[in-house]
mmCIF file of N, CA and C in Angstrom:
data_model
loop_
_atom_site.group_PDB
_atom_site.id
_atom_site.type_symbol
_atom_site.label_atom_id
_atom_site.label_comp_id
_atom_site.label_asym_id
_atom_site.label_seq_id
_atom_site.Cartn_x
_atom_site.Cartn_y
_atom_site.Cartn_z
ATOM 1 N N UNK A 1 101.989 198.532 241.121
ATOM 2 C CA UNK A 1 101.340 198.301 242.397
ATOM 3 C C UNK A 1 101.851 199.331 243.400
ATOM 4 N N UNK A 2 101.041 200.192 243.608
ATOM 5 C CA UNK A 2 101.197 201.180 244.912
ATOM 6 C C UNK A 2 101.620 200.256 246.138
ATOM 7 N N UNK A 3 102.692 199.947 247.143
ATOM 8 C CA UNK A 3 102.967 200.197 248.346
ATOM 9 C C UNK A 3 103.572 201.189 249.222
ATOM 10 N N UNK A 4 103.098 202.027 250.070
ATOM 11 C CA UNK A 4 103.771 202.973 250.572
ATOM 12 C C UNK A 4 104.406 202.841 251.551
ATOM 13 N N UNK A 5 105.538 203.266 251.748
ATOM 14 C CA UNK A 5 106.597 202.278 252.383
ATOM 15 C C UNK A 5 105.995 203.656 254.343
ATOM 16 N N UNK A 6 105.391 204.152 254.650
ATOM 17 C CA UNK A 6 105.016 204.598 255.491
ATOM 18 C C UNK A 6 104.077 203.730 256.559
ATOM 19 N N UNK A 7 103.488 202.748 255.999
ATOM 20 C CA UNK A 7 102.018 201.825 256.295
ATOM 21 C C UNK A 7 102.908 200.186 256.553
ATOM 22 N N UNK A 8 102.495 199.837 257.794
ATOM 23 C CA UNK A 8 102.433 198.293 257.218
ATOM 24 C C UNK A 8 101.264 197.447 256.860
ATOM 25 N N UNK A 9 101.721 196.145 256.546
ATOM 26 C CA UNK A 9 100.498 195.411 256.143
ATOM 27 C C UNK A 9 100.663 193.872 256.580
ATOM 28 N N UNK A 10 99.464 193.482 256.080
ATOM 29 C CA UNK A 10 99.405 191.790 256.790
ATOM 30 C C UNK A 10 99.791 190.735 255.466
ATOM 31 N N UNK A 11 99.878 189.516 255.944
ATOM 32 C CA UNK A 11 99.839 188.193 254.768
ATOM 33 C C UNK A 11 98.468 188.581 253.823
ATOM 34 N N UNK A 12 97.639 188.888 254.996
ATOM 35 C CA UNK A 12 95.777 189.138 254.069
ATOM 36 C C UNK A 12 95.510 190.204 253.007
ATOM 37 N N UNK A 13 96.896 190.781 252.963
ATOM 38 C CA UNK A 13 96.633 192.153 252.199
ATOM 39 C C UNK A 13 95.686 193.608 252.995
ATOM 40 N N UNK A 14 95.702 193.442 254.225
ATOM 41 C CA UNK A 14 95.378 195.010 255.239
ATOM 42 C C UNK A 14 96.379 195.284 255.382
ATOM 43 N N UNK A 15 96.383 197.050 255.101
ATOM 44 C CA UNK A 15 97.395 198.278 255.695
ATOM 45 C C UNK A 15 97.143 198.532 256.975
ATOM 46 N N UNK A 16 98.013 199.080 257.437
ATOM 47 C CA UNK A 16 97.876 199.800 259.028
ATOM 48 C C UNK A 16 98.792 200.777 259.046
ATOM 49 N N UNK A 17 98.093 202.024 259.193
ATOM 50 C CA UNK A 17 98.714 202.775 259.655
ATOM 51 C C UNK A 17 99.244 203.445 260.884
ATOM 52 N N UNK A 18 100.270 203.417 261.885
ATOM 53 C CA UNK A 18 100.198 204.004 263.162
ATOM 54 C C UNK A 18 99.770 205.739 263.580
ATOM 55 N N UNK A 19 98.681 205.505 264.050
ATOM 56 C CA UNK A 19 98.092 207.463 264.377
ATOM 57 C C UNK A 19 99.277 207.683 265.548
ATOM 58 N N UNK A 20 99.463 206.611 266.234
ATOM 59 C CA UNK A 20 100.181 206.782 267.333
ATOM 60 C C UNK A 20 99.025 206.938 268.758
ATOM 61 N N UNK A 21 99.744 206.673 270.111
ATOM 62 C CA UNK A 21 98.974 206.597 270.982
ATOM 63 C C UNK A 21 98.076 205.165 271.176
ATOM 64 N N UNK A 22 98.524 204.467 270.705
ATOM 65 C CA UNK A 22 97.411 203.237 270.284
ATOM 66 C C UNK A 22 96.316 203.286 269.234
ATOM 67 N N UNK A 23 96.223 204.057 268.750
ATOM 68 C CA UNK A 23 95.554 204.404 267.640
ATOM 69 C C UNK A 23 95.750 204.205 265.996
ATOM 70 N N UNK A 24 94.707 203.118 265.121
ATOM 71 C CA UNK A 24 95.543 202.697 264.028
ATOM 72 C C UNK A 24 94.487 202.834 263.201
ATOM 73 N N UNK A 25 95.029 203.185 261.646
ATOM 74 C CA UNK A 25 93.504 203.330 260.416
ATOM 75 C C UNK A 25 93.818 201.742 259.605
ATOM 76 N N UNK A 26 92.903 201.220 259.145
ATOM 77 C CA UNK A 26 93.384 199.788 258.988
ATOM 78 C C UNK A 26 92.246 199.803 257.528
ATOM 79 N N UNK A 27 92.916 199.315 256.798
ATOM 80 C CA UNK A 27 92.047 199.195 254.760
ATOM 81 C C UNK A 27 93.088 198.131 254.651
ATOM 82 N N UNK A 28 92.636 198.169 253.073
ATOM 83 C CA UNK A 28 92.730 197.162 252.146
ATOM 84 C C UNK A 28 94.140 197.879 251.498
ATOM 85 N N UNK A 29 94.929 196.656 250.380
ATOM 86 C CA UNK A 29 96.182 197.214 249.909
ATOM 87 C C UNK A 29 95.139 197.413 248.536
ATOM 88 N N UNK A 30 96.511 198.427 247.645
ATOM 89 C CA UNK A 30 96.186 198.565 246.535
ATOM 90 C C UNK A 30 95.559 196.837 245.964
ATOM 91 N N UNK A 31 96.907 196.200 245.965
ATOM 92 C CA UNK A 31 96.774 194.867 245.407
ATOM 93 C C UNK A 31 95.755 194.013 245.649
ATOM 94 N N UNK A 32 95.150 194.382 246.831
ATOM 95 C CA UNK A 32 93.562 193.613 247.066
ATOM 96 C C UNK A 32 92.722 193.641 246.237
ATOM 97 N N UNK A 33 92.201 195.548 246.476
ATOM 98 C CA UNK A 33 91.378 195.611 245.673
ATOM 99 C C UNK A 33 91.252 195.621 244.125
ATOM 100 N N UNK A 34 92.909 195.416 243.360
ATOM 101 C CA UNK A 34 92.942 194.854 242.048
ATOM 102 C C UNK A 34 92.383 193.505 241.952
ATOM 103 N N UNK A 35 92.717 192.475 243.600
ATOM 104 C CA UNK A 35 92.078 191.441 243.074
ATOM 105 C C UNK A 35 90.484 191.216 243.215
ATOM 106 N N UNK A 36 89.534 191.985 244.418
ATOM 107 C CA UNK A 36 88.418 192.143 244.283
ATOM 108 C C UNK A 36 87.502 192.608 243.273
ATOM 109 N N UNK A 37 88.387 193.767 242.437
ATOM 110 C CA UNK A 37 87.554 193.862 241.615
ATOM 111 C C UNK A 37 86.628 195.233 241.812
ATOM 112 N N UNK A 38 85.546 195.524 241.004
ATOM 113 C CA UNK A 38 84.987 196.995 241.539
ATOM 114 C C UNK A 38 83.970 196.525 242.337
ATOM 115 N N UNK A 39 84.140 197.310 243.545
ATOM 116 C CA UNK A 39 83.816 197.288 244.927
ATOM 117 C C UNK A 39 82.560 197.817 244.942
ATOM 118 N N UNK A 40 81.587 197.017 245.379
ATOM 119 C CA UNK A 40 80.284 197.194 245.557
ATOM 120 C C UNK A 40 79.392 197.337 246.622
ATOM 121 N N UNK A 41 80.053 197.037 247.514
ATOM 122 C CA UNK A 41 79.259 196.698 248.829
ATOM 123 C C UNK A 41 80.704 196.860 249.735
ATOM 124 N N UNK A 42 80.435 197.206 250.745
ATOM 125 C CA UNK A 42 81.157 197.560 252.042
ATOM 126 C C UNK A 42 80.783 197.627 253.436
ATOM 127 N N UNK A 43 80.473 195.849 254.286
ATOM 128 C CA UNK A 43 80.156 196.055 255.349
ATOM 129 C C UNK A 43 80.833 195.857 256.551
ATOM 130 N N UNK A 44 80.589 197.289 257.149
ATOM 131 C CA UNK A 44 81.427 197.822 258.057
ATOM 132 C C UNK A 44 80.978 197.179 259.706
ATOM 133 N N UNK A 45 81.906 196.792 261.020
ATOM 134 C CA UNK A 45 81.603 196.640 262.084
ATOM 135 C C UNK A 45 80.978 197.739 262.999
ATOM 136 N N UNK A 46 80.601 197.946 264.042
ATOM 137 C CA UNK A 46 79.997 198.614 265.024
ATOM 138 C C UNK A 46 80.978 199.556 265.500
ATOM 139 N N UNK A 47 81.272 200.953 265.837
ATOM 140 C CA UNK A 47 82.069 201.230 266.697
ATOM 141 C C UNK A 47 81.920 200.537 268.276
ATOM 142 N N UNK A 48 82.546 200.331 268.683
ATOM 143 C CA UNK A 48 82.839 199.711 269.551
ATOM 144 C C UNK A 48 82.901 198.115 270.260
ATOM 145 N N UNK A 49 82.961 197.054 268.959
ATOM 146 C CA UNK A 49 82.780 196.517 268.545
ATOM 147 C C UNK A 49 84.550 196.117 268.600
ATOM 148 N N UNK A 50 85.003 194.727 269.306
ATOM 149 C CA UNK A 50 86.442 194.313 269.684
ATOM 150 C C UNK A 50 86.518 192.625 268.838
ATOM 151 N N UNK A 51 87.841 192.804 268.491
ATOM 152 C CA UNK A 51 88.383 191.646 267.665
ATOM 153 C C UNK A 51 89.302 191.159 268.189
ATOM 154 N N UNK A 52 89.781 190.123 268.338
ATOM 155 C CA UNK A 52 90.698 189.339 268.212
ATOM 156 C C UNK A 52 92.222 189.311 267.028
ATOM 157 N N UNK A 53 93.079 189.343 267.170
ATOM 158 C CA UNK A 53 93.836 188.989 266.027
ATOM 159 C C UNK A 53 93.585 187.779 264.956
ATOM 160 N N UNK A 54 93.148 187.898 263.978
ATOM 161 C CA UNK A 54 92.302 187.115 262.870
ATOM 162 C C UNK A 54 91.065 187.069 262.716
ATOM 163 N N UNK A 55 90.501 187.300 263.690
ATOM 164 C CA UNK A 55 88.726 187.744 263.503
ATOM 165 C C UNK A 55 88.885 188.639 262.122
ATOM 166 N N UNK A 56 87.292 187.816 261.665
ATOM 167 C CA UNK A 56 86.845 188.579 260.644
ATOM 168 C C UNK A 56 86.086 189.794 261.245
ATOM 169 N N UNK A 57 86.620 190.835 260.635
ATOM 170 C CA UNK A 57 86.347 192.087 261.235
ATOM 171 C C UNK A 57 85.313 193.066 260.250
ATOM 172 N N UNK A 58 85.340 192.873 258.932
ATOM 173 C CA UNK A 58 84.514 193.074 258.089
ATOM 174 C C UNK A 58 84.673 192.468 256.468
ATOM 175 N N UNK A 59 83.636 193.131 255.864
ATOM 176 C CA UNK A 59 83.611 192.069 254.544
ATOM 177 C C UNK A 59 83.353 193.077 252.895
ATOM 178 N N UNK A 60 84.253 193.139 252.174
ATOM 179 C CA UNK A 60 84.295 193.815 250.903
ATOM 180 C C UNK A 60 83.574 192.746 249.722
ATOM 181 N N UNK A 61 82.740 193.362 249.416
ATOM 182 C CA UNK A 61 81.892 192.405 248.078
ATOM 183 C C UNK A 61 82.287 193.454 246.824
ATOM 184 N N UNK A 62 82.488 192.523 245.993
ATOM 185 C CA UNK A 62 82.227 193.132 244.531
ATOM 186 C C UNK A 62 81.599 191.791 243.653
ATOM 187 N N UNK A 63 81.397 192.677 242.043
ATOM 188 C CA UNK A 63 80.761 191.303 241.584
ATOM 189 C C UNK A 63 80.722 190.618 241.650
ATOM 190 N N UNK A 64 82.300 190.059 241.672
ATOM 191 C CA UNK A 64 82.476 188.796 241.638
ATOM 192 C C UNK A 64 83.219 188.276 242.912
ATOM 193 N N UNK A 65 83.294 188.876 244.169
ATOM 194 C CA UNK A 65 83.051 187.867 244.883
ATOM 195 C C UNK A 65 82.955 188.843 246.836
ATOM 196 N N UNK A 66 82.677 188.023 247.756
ATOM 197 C CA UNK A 66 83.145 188.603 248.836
ATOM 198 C C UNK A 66 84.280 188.268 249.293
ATOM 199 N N UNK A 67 84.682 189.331 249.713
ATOM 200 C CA UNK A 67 86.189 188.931 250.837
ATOM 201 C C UNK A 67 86.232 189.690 252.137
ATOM 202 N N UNK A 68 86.713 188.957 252.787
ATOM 203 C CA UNK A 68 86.500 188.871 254.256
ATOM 204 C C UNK A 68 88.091 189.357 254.532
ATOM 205 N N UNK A 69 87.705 190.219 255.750
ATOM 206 C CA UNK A 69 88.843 191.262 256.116
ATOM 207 C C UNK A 69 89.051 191.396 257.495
ATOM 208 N N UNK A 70 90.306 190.233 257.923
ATOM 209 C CA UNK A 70 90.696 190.757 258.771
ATOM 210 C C UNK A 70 91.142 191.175 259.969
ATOM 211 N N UNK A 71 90.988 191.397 261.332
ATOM 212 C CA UNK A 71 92.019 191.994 262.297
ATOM 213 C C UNK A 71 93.304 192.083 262.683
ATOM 214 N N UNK A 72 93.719 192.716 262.180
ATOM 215 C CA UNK A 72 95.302 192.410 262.090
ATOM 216 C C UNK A 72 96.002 192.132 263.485
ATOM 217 N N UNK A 73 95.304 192.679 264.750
ATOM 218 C CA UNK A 73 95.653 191.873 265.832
ATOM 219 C C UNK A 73 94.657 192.631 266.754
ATOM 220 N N UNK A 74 94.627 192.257 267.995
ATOM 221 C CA UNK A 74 93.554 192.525 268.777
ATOM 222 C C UNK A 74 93.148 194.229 268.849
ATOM 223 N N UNK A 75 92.261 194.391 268.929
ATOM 224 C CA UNK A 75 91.631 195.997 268.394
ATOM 225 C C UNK A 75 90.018 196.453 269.304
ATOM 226 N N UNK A 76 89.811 197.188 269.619
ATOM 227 C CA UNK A 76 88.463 197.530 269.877
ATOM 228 C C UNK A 76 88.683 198.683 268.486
ATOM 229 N N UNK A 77 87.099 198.994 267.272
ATOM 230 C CA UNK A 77 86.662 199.837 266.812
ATOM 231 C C UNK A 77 86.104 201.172 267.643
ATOM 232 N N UNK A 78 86.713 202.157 266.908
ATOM 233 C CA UNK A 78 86.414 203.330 267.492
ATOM 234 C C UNK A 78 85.948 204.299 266.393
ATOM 235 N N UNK A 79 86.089 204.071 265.104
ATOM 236 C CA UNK A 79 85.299 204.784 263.973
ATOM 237 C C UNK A 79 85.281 203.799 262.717
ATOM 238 N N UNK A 80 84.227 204.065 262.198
ATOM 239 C CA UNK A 80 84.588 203.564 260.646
ATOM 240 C C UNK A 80 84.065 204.410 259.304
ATOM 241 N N UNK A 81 84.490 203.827 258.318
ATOM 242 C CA UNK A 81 84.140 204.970 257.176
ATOM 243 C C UNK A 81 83.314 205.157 256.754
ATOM 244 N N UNK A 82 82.168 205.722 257.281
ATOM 245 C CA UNK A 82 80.490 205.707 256.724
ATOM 246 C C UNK A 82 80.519 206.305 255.194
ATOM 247 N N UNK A 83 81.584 207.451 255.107
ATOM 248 C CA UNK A 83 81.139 207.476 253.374
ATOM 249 C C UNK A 83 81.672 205.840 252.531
ATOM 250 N N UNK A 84 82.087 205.546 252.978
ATOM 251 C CA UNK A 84 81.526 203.904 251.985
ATOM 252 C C UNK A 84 80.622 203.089 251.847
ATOM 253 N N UNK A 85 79.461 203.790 252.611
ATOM 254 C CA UNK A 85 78.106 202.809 252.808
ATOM 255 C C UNK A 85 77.601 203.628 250.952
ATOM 256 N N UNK A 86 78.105 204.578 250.947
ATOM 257 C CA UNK A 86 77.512 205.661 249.639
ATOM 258 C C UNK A 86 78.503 205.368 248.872
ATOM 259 N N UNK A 87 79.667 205.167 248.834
ATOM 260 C CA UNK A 87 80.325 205.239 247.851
ATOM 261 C C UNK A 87 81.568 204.145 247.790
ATOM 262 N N UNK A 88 80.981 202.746 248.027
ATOM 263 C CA UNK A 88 82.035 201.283 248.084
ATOM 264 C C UNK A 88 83.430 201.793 247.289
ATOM 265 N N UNK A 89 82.785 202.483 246.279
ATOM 266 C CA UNK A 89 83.613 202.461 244.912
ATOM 267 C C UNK A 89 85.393 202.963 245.137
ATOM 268 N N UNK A 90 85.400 204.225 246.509
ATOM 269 C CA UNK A 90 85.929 204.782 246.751
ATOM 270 C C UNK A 90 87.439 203.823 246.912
ATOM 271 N N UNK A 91 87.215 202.803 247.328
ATOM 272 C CA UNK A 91 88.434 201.756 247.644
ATOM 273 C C UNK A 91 89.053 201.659 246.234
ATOM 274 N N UNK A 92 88.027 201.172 245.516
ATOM 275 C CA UNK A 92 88.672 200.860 244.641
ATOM 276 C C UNK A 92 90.035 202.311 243.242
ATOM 277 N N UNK A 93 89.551 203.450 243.781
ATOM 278 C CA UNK A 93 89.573 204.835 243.322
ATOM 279 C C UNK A 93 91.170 204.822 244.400
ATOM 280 N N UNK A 94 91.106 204.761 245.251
ATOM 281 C CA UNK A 94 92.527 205.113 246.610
ATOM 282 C C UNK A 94 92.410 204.424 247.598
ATOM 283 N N UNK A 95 92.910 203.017 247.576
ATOM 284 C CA UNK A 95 92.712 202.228 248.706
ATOM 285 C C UNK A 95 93.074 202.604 249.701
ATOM 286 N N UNK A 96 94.369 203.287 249.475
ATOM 287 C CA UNK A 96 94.866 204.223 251.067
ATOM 288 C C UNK A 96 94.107 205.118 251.500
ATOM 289 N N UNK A 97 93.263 205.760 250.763
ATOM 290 C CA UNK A 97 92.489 206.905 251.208
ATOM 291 C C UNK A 97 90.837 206.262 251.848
ATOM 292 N N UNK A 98 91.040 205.400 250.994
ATOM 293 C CA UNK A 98 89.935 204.975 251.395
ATOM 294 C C UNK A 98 90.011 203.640 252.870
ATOM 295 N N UNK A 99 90.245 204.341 253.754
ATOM 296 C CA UNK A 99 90.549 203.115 255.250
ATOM 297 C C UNK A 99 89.112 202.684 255.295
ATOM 298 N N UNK A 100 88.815 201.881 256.276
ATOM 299 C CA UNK A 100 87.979 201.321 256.359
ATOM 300 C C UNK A 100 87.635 201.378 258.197
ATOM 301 N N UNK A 101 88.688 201.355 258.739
ATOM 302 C CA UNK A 101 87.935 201.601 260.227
ATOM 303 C C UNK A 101 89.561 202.181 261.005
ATOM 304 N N UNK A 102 89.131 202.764 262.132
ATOM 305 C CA UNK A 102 89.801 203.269 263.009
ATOM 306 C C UNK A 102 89.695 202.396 264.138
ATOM 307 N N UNK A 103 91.089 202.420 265.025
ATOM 308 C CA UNK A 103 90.859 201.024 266.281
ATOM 309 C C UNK A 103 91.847 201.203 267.215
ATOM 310 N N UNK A 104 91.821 201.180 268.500
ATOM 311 C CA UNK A 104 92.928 201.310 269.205
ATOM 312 C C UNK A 104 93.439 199.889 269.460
ATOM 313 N N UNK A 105 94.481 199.682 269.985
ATOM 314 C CA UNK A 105 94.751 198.358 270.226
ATOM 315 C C UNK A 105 96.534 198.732 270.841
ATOM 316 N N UNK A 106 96.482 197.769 271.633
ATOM 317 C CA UNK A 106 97.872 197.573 271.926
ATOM 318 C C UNK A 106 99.256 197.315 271.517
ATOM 319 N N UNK A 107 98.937 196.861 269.699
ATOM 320 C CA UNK A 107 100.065 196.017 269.440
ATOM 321 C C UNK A 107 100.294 196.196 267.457
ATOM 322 N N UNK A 108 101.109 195.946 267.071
ATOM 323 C CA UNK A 108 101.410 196.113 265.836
ATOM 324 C C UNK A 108 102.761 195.067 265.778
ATOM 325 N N UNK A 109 103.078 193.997 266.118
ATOM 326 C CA UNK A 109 104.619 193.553 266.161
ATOM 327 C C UNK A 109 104.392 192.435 265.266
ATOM 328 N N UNK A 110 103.379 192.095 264.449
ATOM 329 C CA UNK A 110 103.285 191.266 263.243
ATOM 330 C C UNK A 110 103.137 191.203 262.240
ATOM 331 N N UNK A 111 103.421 193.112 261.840
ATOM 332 C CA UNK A 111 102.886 193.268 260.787
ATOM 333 C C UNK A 111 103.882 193.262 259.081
ATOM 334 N N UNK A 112 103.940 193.358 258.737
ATOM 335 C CA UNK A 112 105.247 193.318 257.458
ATOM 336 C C UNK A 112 105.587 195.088 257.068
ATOM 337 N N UNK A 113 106.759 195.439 256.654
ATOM 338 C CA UNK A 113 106.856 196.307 256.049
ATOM 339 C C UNK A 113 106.772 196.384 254.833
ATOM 340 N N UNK A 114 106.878 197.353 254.117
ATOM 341 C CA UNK A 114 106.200 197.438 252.873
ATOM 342 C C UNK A 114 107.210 196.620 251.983
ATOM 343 N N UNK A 115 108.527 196.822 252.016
ATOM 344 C CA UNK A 115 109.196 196.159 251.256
ATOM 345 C C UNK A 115 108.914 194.594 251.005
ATOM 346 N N UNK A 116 108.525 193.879 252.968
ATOM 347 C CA UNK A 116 108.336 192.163 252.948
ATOM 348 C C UNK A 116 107.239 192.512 252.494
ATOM 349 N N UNK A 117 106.539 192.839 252.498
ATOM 350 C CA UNK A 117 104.887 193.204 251.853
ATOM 351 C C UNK A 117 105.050 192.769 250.132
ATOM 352 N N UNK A 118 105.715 193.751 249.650
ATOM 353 C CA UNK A 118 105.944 193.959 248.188
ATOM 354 C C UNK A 118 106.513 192.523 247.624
ATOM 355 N N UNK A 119 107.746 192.425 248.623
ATOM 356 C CA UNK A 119 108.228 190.854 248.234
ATOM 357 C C UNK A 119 107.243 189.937 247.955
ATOM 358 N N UNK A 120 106.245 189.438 248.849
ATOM 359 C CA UNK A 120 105.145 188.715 249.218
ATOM 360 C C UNK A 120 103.984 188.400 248.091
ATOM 361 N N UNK A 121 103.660 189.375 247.672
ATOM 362 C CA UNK A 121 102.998 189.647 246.408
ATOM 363 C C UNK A 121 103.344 189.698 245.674
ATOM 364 N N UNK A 122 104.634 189.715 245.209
ATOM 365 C CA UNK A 122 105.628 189.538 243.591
ATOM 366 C C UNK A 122 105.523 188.048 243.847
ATOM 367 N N UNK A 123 105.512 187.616 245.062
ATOM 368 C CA UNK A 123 105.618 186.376 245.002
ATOM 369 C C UNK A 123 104.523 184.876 244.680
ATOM 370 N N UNK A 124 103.444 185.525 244.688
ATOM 371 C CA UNK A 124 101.945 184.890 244.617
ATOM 372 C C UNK A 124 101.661 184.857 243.070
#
């Protein structure tokens, strides 16, 4: 299981990365999308388009099932990954590479490091 100890992540299995400035790229962990499965569908929010911390912020389908993704804490969208409307698959290929939206937001102080991350999921 890929965790990169650079990124944090949530209980839900989302990475976050800090761009800095308030600025954060926010996907799925490796370990998600092992449990989703091959990724078929990928629907993405609006830029500009604001969440709440726990709002469902968007939704990953594969065969066998949808899963719902998300805000790791309060955020307005400011980009998201249009090559996944063409190519879902891509998550499943480099979940890190493959982010899913860009967001500014104020705050990151709930998130786990990779190590409590890693713990977390050895642990399930």
């Amino acid at each position: 299981m890929n965790v990169p100890k650079d990124l944090k992540y949530t209980k839900e299995h989302e990475w976050v990365k800090d761009l800095g400035e308030g600025t954060y790229l926010i996907g799925i962990s490796d370990y998600a999308q092992e449990q989703i499965g091959d990724v078929s569908y990928v629907e993405l929010p609006e830029v500009g388009d604001s969440f709440s911390a726990g709002d469902v912020m968007c939704t990953v389908e594969s065969f066998k099932a949808a899963s719902e993704i998300y805000a790791p804490f309060d955020l307005t969208i400011t980009q998201v990954n249009e090559a996944l409307e063409d190519a879902p698959e891509a998550v499943n290929e480099d979940a890190y590479k493959a982010y899913l939206v860009k967001a500014s937001s104020k705050g990151d102080s709930e998130l786990l490091t990779a190590e409590d991350y890693k713990k977390m999921v050895e642990g399930e």
